[in-house]
Short mmCIF file of N, CA and C in Angstrom, two decimals:
data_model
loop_
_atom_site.label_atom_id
_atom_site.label_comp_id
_atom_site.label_asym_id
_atom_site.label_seq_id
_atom_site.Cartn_x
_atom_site.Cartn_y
_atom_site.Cartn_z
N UNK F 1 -75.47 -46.35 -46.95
CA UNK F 1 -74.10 -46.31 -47.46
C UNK F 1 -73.18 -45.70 -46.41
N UNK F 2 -72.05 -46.25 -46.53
CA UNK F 2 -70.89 -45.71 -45.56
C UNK F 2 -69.67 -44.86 -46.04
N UNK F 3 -70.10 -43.70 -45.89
CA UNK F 3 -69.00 -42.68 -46.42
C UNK F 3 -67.74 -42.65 -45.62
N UNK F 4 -66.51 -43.48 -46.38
CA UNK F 4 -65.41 -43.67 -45.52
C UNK F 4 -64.11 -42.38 -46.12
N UNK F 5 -64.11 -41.55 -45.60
CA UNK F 5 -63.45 -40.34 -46.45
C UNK F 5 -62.67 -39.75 -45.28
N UNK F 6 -61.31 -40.20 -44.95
CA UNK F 6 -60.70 -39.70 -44.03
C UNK F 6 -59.36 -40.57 -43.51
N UNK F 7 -58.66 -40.43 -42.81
CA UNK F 7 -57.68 -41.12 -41.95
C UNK F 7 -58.18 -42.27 -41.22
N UNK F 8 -57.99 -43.20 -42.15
CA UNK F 8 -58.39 -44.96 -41.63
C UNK F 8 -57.18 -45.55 -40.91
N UNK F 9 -56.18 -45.03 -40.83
CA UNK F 9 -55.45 -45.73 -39.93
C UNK F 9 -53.54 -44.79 -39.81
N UNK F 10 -53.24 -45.27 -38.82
CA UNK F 10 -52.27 -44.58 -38.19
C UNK F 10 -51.11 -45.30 -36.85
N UNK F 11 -50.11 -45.20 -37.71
CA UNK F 11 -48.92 -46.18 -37.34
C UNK F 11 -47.94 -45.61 -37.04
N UNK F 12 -47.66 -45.72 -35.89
CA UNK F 12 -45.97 -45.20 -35.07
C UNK F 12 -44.88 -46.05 -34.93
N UNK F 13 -43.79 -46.34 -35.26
CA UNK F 13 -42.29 -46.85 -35.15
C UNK F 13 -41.72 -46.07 -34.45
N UNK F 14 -41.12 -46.69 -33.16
CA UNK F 14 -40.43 -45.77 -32.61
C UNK F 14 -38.79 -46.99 -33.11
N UNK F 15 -37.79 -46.48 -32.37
CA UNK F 15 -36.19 -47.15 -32.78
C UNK F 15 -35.56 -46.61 -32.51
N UNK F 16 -35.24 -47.26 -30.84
CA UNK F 16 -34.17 -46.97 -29.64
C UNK F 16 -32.94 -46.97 -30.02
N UNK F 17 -31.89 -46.60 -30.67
CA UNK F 17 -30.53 -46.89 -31.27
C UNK F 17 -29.56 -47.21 -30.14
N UNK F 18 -30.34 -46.88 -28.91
CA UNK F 18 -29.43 -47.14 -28.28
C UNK F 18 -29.56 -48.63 -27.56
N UNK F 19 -30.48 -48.95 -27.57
CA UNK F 19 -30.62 -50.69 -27.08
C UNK F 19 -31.08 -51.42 -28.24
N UNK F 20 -31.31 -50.59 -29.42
CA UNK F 20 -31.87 -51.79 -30.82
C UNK F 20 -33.55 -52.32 -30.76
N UNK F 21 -33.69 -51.66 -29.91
CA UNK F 21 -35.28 -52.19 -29.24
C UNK F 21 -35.95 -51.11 -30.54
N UNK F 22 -37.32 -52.03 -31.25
CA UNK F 22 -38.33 -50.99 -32.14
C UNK F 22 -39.41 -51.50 -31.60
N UNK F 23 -40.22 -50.52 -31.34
CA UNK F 23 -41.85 -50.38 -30.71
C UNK F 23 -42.74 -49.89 -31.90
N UNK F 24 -43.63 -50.94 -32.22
CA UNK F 24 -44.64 -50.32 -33.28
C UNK F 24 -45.75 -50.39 -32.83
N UNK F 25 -46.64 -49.27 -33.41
CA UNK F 25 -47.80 -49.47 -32.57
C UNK F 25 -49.13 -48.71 -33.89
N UNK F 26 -50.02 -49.23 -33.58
CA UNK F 26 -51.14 -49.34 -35.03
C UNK F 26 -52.34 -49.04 -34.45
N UNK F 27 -52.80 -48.21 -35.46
CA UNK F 27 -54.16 -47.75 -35.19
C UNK F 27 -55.40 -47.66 -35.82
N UNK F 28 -55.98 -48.55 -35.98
CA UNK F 28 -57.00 -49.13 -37.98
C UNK F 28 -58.79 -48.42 -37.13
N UNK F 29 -59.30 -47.40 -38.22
CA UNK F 29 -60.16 -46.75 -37.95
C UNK F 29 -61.11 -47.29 -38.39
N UNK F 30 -62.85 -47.64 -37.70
CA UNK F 30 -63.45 -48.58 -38.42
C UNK F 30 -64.01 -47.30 -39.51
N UNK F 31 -64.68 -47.90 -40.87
CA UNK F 31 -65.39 -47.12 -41.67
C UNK F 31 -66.65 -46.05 -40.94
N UNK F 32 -67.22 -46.75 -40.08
CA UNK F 32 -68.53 -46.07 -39.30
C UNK F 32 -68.28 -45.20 -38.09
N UNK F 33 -67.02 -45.52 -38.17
CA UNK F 33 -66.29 -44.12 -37.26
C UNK F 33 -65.79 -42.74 -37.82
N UNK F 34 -65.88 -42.58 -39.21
CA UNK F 34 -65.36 -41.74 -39.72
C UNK F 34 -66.46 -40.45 -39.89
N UNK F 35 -66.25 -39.50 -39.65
CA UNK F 35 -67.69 -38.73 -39.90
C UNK F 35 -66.96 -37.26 -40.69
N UNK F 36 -67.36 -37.07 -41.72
CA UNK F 36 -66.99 -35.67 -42.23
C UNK F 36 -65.33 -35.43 -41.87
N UNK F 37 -64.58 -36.41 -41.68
CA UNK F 37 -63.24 -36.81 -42.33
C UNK F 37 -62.83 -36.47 -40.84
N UNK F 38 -63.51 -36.59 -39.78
CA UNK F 38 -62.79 -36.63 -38.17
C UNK F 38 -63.18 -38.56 -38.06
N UNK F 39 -61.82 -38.30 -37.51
CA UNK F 39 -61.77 -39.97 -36.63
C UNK F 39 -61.62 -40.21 -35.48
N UNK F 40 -61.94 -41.20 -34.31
CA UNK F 40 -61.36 -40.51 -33.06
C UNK F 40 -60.97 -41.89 -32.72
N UNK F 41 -60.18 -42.09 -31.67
CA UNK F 41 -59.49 -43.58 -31.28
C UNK F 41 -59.01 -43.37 -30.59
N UNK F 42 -59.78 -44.53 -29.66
CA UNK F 42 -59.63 -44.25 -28.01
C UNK F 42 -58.45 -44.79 -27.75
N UNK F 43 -57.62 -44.69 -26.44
CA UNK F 43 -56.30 -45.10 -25.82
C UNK F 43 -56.18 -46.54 -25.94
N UNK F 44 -57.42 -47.59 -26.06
CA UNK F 44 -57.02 -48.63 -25.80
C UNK F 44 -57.17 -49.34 -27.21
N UNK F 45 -57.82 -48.53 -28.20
CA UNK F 45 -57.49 -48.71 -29.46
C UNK F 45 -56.21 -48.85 -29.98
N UNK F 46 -55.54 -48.78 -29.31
CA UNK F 46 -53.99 -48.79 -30.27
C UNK F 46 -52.79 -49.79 -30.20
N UNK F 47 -52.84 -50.24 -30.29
CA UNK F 47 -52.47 -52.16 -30.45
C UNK F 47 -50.93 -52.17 -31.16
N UNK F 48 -50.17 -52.60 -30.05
CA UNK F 48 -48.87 -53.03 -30.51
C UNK F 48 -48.56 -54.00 -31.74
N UNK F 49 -47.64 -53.65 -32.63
CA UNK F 49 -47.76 -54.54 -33.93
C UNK F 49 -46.20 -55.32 -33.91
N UNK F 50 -46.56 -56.84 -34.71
CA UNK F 50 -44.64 -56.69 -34.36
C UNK F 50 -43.97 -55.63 -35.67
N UNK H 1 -60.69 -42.28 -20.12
CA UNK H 1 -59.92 -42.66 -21.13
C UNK H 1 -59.66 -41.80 -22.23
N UNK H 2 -58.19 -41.71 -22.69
CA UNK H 2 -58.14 -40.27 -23.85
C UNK H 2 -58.72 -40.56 -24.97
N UNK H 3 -58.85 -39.65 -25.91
CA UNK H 3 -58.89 -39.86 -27.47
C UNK H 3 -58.39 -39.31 -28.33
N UNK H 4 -58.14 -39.75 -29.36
CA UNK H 4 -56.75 -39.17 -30.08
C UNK H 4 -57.55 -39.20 -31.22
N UNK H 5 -58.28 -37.43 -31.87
CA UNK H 5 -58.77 -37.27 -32.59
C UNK H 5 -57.35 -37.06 -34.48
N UNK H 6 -58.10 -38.14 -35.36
CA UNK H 6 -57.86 -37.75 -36.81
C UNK H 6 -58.30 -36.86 -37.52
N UNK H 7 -57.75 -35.58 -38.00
CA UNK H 7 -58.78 -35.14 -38.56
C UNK H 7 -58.19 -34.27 -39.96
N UNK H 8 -59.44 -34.76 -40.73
CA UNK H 8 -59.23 -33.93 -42.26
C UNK H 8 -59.35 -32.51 -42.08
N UNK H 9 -58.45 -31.46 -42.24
CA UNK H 9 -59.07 -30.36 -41.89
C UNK H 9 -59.60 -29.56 -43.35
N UNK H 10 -60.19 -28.50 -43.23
CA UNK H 10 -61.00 -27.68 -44.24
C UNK H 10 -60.32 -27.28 -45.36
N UNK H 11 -58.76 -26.44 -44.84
CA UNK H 11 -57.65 -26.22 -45.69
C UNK H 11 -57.38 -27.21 -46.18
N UNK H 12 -57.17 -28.51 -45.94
CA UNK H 12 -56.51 -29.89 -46.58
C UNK H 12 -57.49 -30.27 -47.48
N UNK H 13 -58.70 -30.50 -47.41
CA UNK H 13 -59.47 -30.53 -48.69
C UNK H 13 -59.90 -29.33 -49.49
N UNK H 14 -59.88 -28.37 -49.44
CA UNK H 14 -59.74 -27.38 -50.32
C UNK H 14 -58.63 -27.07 -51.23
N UNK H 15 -57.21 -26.89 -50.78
CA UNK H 15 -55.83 -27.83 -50.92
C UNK H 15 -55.69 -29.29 -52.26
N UNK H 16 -56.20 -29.87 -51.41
CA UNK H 16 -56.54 -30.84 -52.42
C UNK H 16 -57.48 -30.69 -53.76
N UNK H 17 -58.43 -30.07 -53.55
CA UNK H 17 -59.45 -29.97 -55.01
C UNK H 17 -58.33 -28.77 -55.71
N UNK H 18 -57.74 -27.67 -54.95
CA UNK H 18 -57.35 -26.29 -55.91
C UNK H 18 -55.65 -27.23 -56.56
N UNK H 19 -55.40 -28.17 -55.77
CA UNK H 19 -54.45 -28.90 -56.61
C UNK H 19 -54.65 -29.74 -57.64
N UNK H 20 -55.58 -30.49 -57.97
CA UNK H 20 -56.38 -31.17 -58.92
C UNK H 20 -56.81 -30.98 -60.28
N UNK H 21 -57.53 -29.59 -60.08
CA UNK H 21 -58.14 -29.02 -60.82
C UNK H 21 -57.50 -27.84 -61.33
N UNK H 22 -57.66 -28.03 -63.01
CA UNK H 22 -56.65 -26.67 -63.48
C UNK H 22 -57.19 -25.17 -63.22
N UNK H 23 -56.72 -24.58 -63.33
CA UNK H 23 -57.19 -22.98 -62.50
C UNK H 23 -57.18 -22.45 -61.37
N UNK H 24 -57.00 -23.48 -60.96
CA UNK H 24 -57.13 -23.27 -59.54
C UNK H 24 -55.74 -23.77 -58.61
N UNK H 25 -54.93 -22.53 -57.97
CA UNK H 25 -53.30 -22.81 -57.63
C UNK H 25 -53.45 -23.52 -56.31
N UNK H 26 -52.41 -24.49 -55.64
CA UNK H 26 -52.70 -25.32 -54.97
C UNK H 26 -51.29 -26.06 -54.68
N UNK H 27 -51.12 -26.48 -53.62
CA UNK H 27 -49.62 -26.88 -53.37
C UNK H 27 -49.46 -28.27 -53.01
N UNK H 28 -49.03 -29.16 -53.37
CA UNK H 28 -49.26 -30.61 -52.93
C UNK H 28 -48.34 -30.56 -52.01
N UNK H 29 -49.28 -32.04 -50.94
CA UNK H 29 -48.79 -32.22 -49.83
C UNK H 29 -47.74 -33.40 -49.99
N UNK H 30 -46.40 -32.67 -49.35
CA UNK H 30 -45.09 -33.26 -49.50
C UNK H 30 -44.61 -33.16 -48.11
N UNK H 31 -44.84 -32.73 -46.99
CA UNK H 31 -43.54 -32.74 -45.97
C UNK H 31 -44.84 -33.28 -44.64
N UNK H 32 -44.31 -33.57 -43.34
CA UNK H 32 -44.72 -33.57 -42.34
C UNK H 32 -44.16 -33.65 -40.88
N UNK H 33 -45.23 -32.07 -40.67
CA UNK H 33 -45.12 -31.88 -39.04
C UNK H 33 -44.96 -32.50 -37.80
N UNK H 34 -44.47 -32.53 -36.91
CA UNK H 34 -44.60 -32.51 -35.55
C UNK H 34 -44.97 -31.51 -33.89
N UNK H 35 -45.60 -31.69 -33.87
CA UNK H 35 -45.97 -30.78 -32.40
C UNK H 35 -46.01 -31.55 -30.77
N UNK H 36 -46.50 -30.62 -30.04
CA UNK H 36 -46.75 -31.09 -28.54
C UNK H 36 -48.02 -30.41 -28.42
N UNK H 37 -48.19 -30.03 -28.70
CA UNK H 37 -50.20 -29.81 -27.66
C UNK H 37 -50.73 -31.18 -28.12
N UNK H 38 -51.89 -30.81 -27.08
CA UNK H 38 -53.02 -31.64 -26.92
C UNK H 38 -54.04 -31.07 -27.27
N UNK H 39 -53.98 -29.82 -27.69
CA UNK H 39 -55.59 -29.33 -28.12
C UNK H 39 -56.46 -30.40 -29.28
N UNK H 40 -57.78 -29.99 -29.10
CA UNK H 40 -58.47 -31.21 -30.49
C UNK H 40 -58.35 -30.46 -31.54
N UNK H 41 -57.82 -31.01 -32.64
CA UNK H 41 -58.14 -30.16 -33.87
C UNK H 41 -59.29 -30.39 -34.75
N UNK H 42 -59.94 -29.44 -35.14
CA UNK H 42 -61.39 -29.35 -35.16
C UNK H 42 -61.55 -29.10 -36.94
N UNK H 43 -62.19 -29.52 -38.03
CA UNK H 43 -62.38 -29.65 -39.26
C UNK H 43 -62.16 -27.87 -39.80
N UNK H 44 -62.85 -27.15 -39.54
CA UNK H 44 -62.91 -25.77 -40.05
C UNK H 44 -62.43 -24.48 -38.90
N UNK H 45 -61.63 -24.90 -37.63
CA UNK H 45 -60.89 -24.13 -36.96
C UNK H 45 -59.99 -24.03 -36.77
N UNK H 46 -59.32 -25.78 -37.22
CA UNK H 46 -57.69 -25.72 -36.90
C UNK H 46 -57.39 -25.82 -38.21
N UNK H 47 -55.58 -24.85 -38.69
CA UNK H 47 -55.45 -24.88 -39.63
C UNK H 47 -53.60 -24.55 -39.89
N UNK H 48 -53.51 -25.70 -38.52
CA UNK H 48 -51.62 -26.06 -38.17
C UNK H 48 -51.99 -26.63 -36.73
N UNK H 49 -50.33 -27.10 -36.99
CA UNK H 49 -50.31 -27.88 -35.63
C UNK H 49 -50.94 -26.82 -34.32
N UNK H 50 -51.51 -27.99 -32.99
CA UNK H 50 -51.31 -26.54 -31.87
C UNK H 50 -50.09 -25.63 -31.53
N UNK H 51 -49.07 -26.85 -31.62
CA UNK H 51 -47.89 -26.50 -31.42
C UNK H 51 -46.77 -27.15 -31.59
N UNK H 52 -46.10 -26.46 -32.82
CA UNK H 52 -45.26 -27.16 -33.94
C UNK H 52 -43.83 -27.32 -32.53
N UNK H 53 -43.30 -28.51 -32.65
CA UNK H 53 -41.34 -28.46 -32.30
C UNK H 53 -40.88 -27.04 -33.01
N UNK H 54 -39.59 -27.16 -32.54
CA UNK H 54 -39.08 -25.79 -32.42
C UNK H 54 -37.47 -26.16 -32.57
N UNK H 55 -36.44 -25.22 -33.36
CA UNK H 55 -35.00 -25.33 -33.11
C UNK H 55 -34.53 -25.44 -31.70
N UNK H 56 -35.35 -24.97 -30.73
CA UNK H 56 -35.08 -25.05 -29.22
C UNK H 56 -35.12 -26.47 -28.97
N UNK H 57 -35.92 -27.82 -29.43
CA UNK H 57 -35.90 -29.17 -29.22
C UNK H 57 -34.61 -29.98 -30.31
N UNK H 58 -34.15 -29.25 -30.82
CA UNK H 58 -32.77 -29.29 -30.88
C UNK H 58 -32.78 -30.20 -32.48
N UNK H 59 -32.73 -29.27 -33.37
CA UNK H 59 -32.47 -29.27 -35.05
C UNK H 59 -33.38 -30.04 -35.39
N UNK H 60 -35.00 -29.24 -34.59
CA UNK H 60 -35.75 -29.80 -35.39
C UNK H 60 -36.21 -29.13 -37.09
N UNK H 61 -36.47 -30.36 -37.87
CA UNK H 61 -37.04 -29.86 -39.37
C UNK H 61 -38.19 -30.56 -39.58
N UNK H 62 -39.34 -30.13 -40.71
CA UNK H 62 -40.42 -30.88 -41.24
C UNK H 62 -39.75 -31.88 -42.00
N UNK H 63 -40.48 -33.44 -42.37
CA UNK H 63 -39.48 -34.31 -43.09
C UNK H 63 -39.86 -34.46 -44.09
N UNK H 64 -39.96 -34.54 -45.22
CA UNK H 64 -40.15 -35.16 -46.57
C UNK H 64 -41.36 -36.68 -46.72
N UNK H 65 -42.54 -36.48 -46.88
CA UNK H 65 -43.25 -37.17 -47.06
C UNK H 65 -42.93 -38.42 -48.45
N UNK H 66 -43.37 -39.51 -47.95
CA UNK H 66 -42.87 -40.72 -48.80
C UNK H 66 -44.36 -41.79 -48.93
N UNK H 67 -45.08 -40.88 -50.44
CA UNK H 67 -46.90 -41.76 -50.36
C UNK H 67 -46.88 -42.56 -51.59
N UNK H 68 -47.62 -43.75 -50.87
CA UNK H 68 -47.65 -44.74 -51.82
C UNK H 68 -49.14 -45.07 -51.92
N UNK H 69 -49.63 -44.75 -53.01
CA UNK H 69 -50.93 -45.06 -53.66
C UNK H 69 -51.98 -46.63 -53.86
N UNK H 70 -52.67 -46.77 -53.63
CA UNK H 70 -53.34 -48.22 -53.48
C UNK H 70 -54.73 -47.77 -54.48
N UNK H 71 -54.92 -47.94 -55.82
CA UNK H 71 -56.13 -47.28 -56.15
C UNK H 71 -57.03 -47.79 -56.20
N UNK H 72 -56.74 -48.83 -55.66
CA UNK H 72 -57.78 -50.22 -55.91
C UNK H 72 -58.65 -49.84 -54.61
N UNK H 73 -58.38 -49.35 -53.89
CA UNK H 73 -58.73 -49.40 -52.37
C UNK H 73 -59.10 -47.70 -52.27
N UNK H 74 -58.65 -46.98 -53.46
CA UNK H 74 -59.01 -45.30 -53.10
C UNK H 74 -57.92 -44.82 -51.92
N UNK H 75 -56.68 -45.06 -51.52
CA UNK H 75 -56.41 -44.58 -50.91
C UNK H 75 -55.10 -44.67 -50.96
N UNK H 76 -54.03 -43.51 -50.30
CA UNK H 76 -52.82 -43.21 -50.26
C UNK H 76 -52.25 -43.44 -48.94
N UNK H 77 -51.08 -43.79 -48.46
CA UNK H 77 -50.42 -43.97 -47.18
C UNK H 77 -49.24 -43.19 -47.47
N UNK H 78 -49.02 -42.35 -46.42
CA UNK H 78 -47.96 -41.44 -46.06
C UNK H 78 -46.94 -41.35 -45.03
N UNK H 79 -45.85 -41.42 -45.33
CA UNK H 79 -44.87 -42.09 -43.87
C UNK H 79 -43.42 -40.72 -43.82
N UNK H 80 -43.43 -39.84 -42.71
CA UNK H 80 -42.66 -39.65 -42.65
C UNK H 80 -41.65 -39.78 -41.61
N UNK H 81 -40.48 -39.75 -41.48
CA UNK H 81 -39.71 -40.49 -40.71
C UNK H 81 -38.34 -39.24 -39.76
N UNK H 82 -38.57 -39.25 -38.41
CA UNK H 82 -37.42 -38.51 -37.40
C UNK H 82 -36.33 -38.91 -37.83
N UNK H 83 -35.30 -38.81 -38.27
CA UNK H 83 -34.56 -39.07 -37.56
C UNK H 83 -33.56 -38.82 -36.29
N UNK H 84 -32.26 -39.81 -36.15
CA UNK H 84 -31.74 -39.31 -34.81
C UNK H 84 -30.80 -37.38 -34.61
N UNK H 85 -30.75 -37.79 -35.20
CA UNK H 85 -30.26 -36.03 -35.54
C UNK H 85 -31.95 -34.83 -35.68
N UNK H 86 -32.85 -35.28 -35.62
CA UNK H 86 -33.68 -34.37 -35.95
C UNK H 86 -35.09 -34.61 -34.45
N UNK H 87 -34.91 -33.16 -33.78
CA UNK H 87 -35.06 -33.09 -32.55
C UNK H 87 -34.40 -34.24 -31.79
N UNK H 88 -33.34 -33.64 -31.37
CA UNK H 88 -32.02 -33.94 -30.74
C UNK H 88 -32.54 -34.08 -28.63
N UNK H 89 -32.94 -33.19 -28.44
CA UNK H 89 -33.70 -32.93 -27.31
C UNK H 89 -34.90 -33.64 -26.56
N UNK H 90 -34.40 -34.13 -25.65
CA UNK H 90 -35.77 -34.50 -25.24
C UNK H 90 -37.47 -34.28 -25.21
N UNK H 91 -38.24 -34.39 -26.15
CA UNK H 91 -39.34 -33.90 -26.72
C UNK H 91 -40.36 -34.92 -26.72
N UNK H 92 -41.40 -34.64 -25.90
CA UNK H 92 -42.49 -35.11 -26.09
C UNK H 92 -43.69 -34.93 -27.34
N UNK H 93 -43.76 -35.51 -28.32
CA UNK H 93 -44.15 -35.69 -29.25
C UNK H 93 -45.78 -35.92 -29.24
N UNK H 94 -46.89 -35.43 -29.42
CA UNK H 94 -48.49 -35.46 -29.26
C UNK H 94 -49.33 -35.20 -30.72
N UNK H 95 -48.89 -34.82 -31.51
CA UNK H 95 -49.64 -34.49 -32.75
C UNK H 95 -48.75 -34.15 -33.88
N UNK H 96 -48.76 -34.80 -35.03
CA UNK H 96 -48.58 -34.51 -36.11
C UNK H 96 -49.40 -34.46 -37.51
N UNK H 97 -48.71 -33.75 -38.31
CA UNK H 97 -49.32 -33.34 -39.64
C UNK H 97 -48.96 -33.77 -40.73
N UNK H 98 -49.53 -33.25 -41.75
CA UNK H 98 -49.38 -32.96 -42.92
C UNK H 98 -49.31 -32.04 -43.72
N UNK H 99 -48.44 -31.35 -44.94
CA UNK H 99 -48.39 -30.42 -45.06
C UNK H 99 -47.94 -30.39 -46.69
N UNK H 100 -47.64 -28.66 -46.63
CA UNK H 100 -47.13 -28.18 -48.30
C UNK H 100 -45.62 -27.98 -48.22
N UNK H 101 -45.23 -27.44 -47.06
CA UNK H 101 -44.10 -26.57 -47.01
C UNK H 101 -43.16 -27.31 -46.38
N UNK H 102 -41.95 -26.93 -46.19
CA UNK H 102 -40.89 -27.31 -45.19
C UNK H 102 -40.36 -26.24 -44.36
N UNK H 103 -41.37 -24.96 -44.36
CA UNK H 103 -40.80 -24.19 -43.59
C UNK H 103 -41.81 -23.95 -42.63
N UNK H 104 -41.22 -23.67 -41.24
CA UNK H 104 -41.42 -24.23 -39.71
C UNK H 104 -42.89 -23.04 -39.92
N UNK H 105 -44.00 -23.55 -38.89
CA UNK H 105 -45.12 -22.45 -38.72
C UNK H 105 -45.73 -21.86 -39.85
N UNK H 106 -45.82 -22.44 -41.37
CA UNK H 106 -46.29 -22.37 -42.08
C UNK H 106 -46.91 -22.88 -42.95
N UNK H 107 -47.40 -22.19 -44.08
CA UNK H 107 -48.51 -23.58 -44.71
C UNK H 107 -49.37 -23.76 -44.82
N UNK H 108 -50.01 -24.83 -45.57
CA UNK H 108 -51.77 -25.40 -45.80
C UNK H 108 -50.96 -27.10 -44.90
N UNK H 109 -52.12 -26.72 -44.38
CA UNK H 109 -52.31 -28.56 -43.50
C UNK H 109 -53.30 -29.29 -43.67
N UNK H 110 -53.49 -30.59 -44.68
CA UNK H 110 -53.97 -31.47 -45.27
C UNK H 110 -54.68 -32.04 -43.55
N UNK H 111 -53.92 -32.72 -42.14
CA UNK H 111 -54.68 -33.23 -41.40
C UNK H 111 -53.71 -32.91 -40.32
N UNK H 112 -54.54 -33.12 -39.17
CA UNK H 112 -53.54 -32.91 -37.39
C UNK H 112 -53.88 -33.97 -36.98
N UNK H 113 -53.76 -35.20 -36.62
CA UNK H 113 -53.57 -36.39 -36.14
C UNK H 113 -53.09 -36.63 -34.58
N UNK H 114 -53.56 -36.48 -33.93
CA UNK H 114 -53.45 -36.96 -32.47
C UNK H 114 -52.61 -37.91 -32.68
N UNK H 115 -51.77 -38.33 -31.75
CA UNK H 115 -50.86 -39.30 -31.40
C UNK H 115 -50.73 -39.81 -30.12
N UNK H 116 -50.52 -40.92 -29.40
CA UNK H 116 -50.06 -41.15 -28.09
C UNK H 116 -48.79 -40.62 -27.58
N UNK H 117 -48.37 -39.85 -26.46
CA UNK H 117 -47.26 -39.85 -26.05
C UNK H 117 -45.74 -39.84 -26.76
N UNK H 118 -44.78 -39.59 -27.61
CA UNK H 118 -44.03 -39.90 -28.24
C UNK H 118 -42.19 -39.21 -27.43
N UNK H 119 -41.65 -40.26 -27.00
CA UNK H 119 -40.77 -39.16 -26.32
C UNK H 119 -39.63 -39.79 -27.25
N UNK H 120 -39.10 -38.53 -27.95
CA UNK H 120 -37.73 -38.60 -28.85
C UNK H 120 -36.41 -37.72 -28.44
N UNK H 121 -35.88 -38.57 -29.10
CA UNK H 121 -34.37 -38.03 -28.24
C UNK H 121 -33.15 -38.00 -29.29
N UNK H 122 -32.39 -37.99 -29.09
CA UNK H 122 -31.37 -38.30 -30.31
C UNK H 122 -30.75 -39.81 -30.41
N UNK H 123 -31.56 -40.64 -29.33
CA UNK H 123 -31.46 -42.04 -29.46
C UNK H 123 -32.14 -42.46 -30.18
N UNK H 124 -33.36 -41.90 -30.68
CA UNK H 124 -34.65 -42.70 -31.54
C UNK H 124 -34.95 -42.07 -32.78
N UNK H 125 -35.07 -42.43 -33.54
CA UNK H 125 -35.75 -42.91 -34.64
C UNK H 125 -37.27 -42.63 -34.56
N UNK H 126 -38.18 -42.17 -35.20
CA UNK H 126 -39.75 -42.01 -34.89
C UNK H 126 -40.61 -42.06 -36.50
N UNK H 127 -40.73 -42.83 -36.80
CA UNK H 127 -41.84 -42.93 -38.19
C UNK H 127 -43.13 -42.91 -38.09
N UNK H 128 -43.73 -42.06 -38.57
CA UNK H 128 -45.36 -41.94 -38.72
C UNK H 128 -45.64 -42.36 -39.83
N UNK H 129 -46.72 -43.15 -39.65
CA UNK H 129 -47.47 -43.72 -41.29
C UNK H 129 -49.31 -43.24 -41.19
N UNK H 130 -49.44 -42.79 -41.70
CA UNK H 130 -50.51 -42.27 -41.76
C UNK H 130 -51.29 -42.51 -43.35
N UNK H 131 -52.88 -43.45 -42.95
CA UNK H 131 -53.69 -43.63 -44.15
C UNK H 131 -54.65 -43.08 -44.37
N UNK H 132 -55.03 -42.52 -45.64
CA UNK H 132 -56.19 -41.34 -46.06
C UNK H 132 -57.09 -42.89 -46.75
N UNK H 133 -57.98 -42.96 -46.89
CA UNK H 133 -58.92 -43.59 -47.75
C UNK H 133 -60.02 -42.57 -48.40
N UNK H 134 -60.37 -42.42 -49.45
CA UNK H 134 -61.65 -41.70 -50.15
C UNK H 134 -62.52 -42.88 -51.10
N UNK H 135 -62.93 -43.35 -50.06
CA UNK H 135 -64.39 -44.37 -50.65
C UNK H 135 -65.91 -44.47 -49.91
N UNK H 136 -66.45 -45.52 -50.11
CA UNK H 136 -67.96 -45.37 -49.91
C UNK H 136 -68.14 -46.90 -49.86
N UNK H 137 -69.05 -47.75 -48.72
CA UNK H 137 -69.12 -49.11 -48.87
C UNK H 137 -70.61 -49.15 -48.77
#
């Protein structure tokens, strides 16, 4: 069994007001990464969303 | 390559059961932090940001948490949102939280969440969404 008990995922919006430009960026934790409610996610884990 | 540790901390689930359960006093988590360290925050040592923003990064406040429940799935999503008036200053942004309080350096903290890089200014806008799941597959 896979004890998924923790922060599965994690999402940043940024929103430049000054050029109108929004940068989103997403971060989806697999279940078998989760251990006693630590998650960890590497740099290249984190994937621009539109 | 870095890693940008999530983590439930000890206070945040203890927090959570003494809020739940009658008898037991307990403060629900409503607002959320911002900091700059990089330290790892560790399940039963860390218990706040490393290092919360400051009125010095220019009118900063904790923001008002906004969670929307999925029960089908066991889990809650939590989004709170900068705005441009709130840290005014050029601030590099590395870790945020979750919390009870709205007052600065205090509190029970539900989780410290690593973040990439975040540089805010009084040009930007900055929303964190952050998902808890409590299930079993």
């Amino acid at each position: 069994m896979i004890v998924n008990n923790g922060i599965t995922s994690v999402e940043i919006k940024i929103v430049d007001h000054k050029t109108g430009e929004t940068k989103k960026m997403r971060a989806d934790i697999p279940a078998d990464r989760i251990e006693n409610g630590i998650a960890r996610i590497e740099e290249n884990e984190w994937i621009e969303v539109e | 390559m870095t890693t940008y540790v999530q983590q439930v901390l000890k206070t945040g689930k203890n927090n959570l059961l003494a809020t739940g359960f009658t008898g037991i006093t307990g403060n629900e988590f409503g607002y959320m932090a911002f900091g700059k360290s990089t330290n790892t925050p560790t399940e039963a040592g860390t218990t706040a940001l490393g290092q919360e923003c400051s009125s010095s990064d220019g009118s900063y406040a904790r923001v008002p948490l906004t969670n929307t429940a999925d029960t089908d799935n066991r889990r809650i999503t939590s989004a709170g949102t900068l705005s441009t008036s709130n840290i005014t200053k050029s601030t590099t942004i590395t870790e945020v939280g979750i919390c009870d309080t709205s007052t600065l350096s205090s509190g029970v903290f539900y989780c410290v969440c690593q973040v990439p890089p975040i540089t805010k200014d009084s040009t930007k806008s900055v929303t964190i969404t952050i998902t808890s799941t409590f299930d079993s597959s």
